Coordinates of C-alpha atoms in Angstrom, one line a residue:
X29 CA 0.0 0.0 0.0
X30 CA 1.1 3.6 -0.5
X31 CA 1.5 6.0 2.1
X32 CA 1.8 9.8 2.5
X33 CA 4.8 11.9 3.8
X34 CA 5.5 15.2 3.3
X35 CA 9.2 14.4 2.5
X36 CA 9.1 11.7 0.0
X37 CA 7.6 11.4 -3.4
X38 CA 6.9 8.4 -3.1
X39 CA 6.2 5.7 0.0
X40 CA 4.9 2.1 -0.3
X41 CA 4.6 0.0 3.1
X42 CA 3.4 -3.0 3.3
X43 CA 0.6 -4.1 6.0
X44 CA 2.5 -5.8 8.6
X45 CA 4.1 -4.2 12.2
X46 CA 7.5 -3.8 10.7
X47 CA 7.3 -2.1 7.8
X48 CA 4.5 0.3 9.5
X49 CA 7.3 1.3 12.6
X50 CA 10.1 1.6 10.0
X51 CA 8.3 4.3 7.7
X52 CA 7.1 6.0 11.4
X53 CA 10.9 5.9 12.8
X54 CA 11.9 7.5 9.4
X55 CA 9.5 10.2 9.2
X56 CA 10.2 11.3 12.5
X57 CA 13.6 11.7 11.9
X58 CA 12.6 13.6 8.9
X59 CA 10.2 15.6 10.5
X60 CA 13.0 16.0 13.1
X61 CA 15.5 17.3 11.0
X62 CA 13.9 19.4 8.4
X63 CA 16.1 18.5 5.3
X64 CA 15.6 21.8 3.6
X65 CA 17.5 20.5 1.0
X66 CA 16.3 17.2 0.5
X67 CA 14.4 16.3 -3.3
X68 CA 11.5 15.4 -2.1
X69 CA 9.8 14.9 -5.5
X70 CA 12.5 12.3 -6.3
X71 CA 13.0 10.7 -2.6
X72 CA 11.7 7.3 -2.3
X73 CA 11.0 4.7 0.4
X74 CA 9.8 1.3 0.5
X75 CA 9.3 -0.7 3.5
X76 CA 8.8 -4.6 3.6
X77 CA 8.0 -7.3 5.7
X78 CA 11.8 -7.7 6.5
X79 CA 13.5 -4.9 4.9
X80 CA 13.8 -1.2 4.0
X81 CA 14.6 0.8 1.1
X82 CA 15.8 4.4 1.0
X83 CA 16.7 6.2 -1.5
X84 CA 17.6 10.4 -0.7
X85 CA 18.5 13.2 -3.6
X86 CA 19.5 16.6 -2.4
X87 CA 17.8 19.0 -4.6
X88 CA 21.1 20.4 -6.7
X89 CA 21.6 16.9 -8.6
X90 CA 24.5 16.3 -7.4
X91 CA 25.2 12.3 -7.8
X92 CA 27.6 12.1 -5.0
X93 CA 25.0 13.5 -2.5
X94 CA 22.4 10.7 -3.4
X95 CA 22.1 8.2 -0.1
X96 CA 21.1 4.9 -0.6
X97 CA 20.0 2.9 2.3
X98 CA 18.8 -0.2 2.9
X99 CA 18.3 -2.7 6.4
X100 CA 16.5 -5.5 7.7
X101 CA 16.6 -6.8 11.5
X102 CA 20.4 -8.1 11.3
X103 CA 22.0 -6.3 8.3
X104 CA 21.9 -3.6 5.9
X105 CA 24.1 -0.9 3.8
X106 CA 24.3 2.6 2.7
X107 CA 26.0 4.0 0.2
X108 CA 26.5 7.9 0.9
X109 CA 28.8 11.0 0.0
X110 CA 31.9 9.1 1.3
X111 CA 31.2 5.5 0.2
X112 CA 29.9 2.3 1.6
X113 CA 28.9 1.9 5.2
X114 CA 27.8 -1.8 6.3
X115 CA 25.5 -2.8 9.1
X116 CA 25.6 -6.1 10.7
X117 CA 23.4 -7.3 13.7
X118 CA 25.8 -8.5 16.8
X119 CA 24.9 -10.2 19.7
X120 CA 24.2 -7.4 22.3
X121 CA 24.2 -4.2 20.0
X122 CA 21.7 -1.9 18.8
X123 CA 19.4 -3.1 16.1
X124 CA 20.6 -2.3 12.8
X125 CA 18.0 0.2 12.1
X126 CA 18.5 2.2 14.6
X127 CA 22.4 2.7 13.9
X128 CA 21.5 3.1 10.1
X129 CA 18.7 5.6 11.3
X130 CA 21.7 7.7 13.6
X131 CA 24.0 7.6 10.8
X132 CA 21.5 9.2 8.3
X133 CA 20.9 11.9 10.8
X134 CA 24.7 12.5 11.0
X135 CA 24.1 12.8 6.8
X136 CA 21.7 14.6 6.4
X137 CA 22.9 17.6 9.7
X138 CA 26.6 17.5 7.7
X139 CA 28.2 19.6 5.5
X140 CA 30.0 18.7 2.4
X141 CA 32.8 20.1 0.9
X142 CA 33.9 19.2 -2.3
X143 CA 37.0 20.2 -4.4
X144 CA 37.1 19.1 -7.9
X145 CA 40.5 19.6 -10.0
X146 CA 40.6 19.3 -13.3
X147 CA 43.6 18.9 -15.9
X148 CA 43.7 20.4 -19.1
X149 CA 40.2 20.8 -19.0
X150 CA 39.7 16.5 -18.0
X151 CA 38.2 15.6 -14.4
X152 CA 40.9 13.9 -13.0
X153 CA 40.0 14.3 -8.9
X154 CA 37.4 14.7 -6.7
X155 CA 37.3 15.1 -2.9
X156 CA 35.0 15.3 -0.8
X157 CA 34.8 15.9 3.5
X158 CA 32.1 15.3 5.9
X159 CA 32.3 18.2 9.0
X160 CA 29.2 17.9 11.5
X161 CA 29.3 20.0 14.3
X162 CA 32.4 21.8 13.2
X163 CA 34.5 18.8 13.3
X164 CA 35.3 16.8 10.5
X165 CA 34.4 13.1 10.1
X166 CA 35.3 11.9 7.0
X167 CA 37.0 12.5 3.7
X168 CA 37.1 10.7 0.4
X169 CA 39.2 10.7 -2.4
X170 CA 38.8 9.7 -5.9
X171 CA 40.7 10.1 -9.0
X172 CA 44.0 10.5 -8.9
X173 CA 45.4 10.7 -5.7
X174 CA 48.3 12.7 -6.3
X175 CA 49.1 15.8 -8.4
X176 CA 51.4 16.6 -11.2
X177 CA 54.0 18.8 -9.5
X178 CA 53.1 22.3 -9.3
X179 CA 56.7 23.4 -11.4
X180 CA 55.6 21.0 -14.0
X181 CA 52.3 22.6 -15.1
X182 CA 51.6 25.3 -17.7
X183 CA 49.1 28.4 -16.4
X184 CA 45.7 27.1 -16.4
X185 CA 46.6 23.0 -16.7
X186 CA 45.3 22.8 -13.7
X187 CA 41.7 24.5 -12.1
X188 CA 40.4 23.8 -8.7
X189 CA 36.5 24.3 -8.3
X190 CA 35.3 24.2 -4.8
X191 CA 31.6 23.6 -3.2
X192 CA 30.1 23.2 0.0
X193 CA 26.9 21.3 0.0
X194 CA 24.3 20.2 2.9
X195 CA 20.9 18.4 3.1
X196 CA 20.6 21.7 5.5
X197 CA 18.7 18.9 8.4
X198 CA 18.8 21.2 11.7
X199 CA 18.4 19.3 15.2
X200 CA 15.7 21.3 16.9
X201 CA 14.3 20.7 20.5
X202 CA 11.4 20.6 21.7

């Protein structure tokens, strides 16, 4: 069956007690955090018997912003802005939704900075770093991983563009 939230396009949930407290648990969160930035029209969720599927855009179309997440009871996976994070259920630790469900909080209240260098005029490097709450968290790195030598390079071999991005999610209280 479909269901409505105000931040996803599009929600199906099937009828059993699972999949009706893992769309709630989300939408809280949602509704917690206030993703100003979050596509909402592209943003999908579907939540099974056994499993859930996420599937966040931030509204500039960025690729590398996209979050991917998916869980059942005793594993799971997300792919987000720095890579690949697994979950697996161990004896006497959370539940795997609830440490996928804290980690896409820390997502979506982050900030991303991206550098981009490019080489006569080809993409050769992209990195990107994850600060929430003024510290930094994570970095990745893909392309080349070193540079040509600065003394080696014409003018204008070599641009740099820099962004910062965020799904602009705000921790209020209540």
């Amino acid at each position: 069956m479909t269901a409505h939230s105000d931040w996803l396009g599009s929600v199906t949930v099937a009828d059993s007690a699972f999949a009706r407290a893992a769309f709630e648990k989300l939408d809280r969160l949602l509704t917690a955090l206030q993703p100003a930035a979050l596509d909402r029209l592209r943003s999908i969720a579907r939540f099974d018997d056994t499993s859930a599927q996420i599937d966040l855009h931030h509204v500039s179309g960025k690729d590398w912003l996209d979050v991917d997440l998916h869980y059942s009871e005793d594993l799971g996976g997300m792919f987000n802005p720095l890579g690949h994070e697994e979950y697996y259920q161990l004896r006497g630790d959370l539940s795997v939704e609830q440490d996928a469900l804290d980690d896409l909080a820390v997502l979506l209240t982050s900030t991303y900075a991206i550098e981009e260098t490019w080489w006569r005029g080809r993409h050769i490097r992209t990195v990107v770093k994850q600060t929430s709450g003024g510290e930094e968290i994570g970095v990745s790195v893909s392309g080349w991983p070193l540079l040509p030598p600065k003394w080696l390079l014409l003018p204008n071999q070599l641009t740099v563009r820099r962004d910062s991005l965020s799904y602009g999610g705000r921790l209020t209280s209540n």
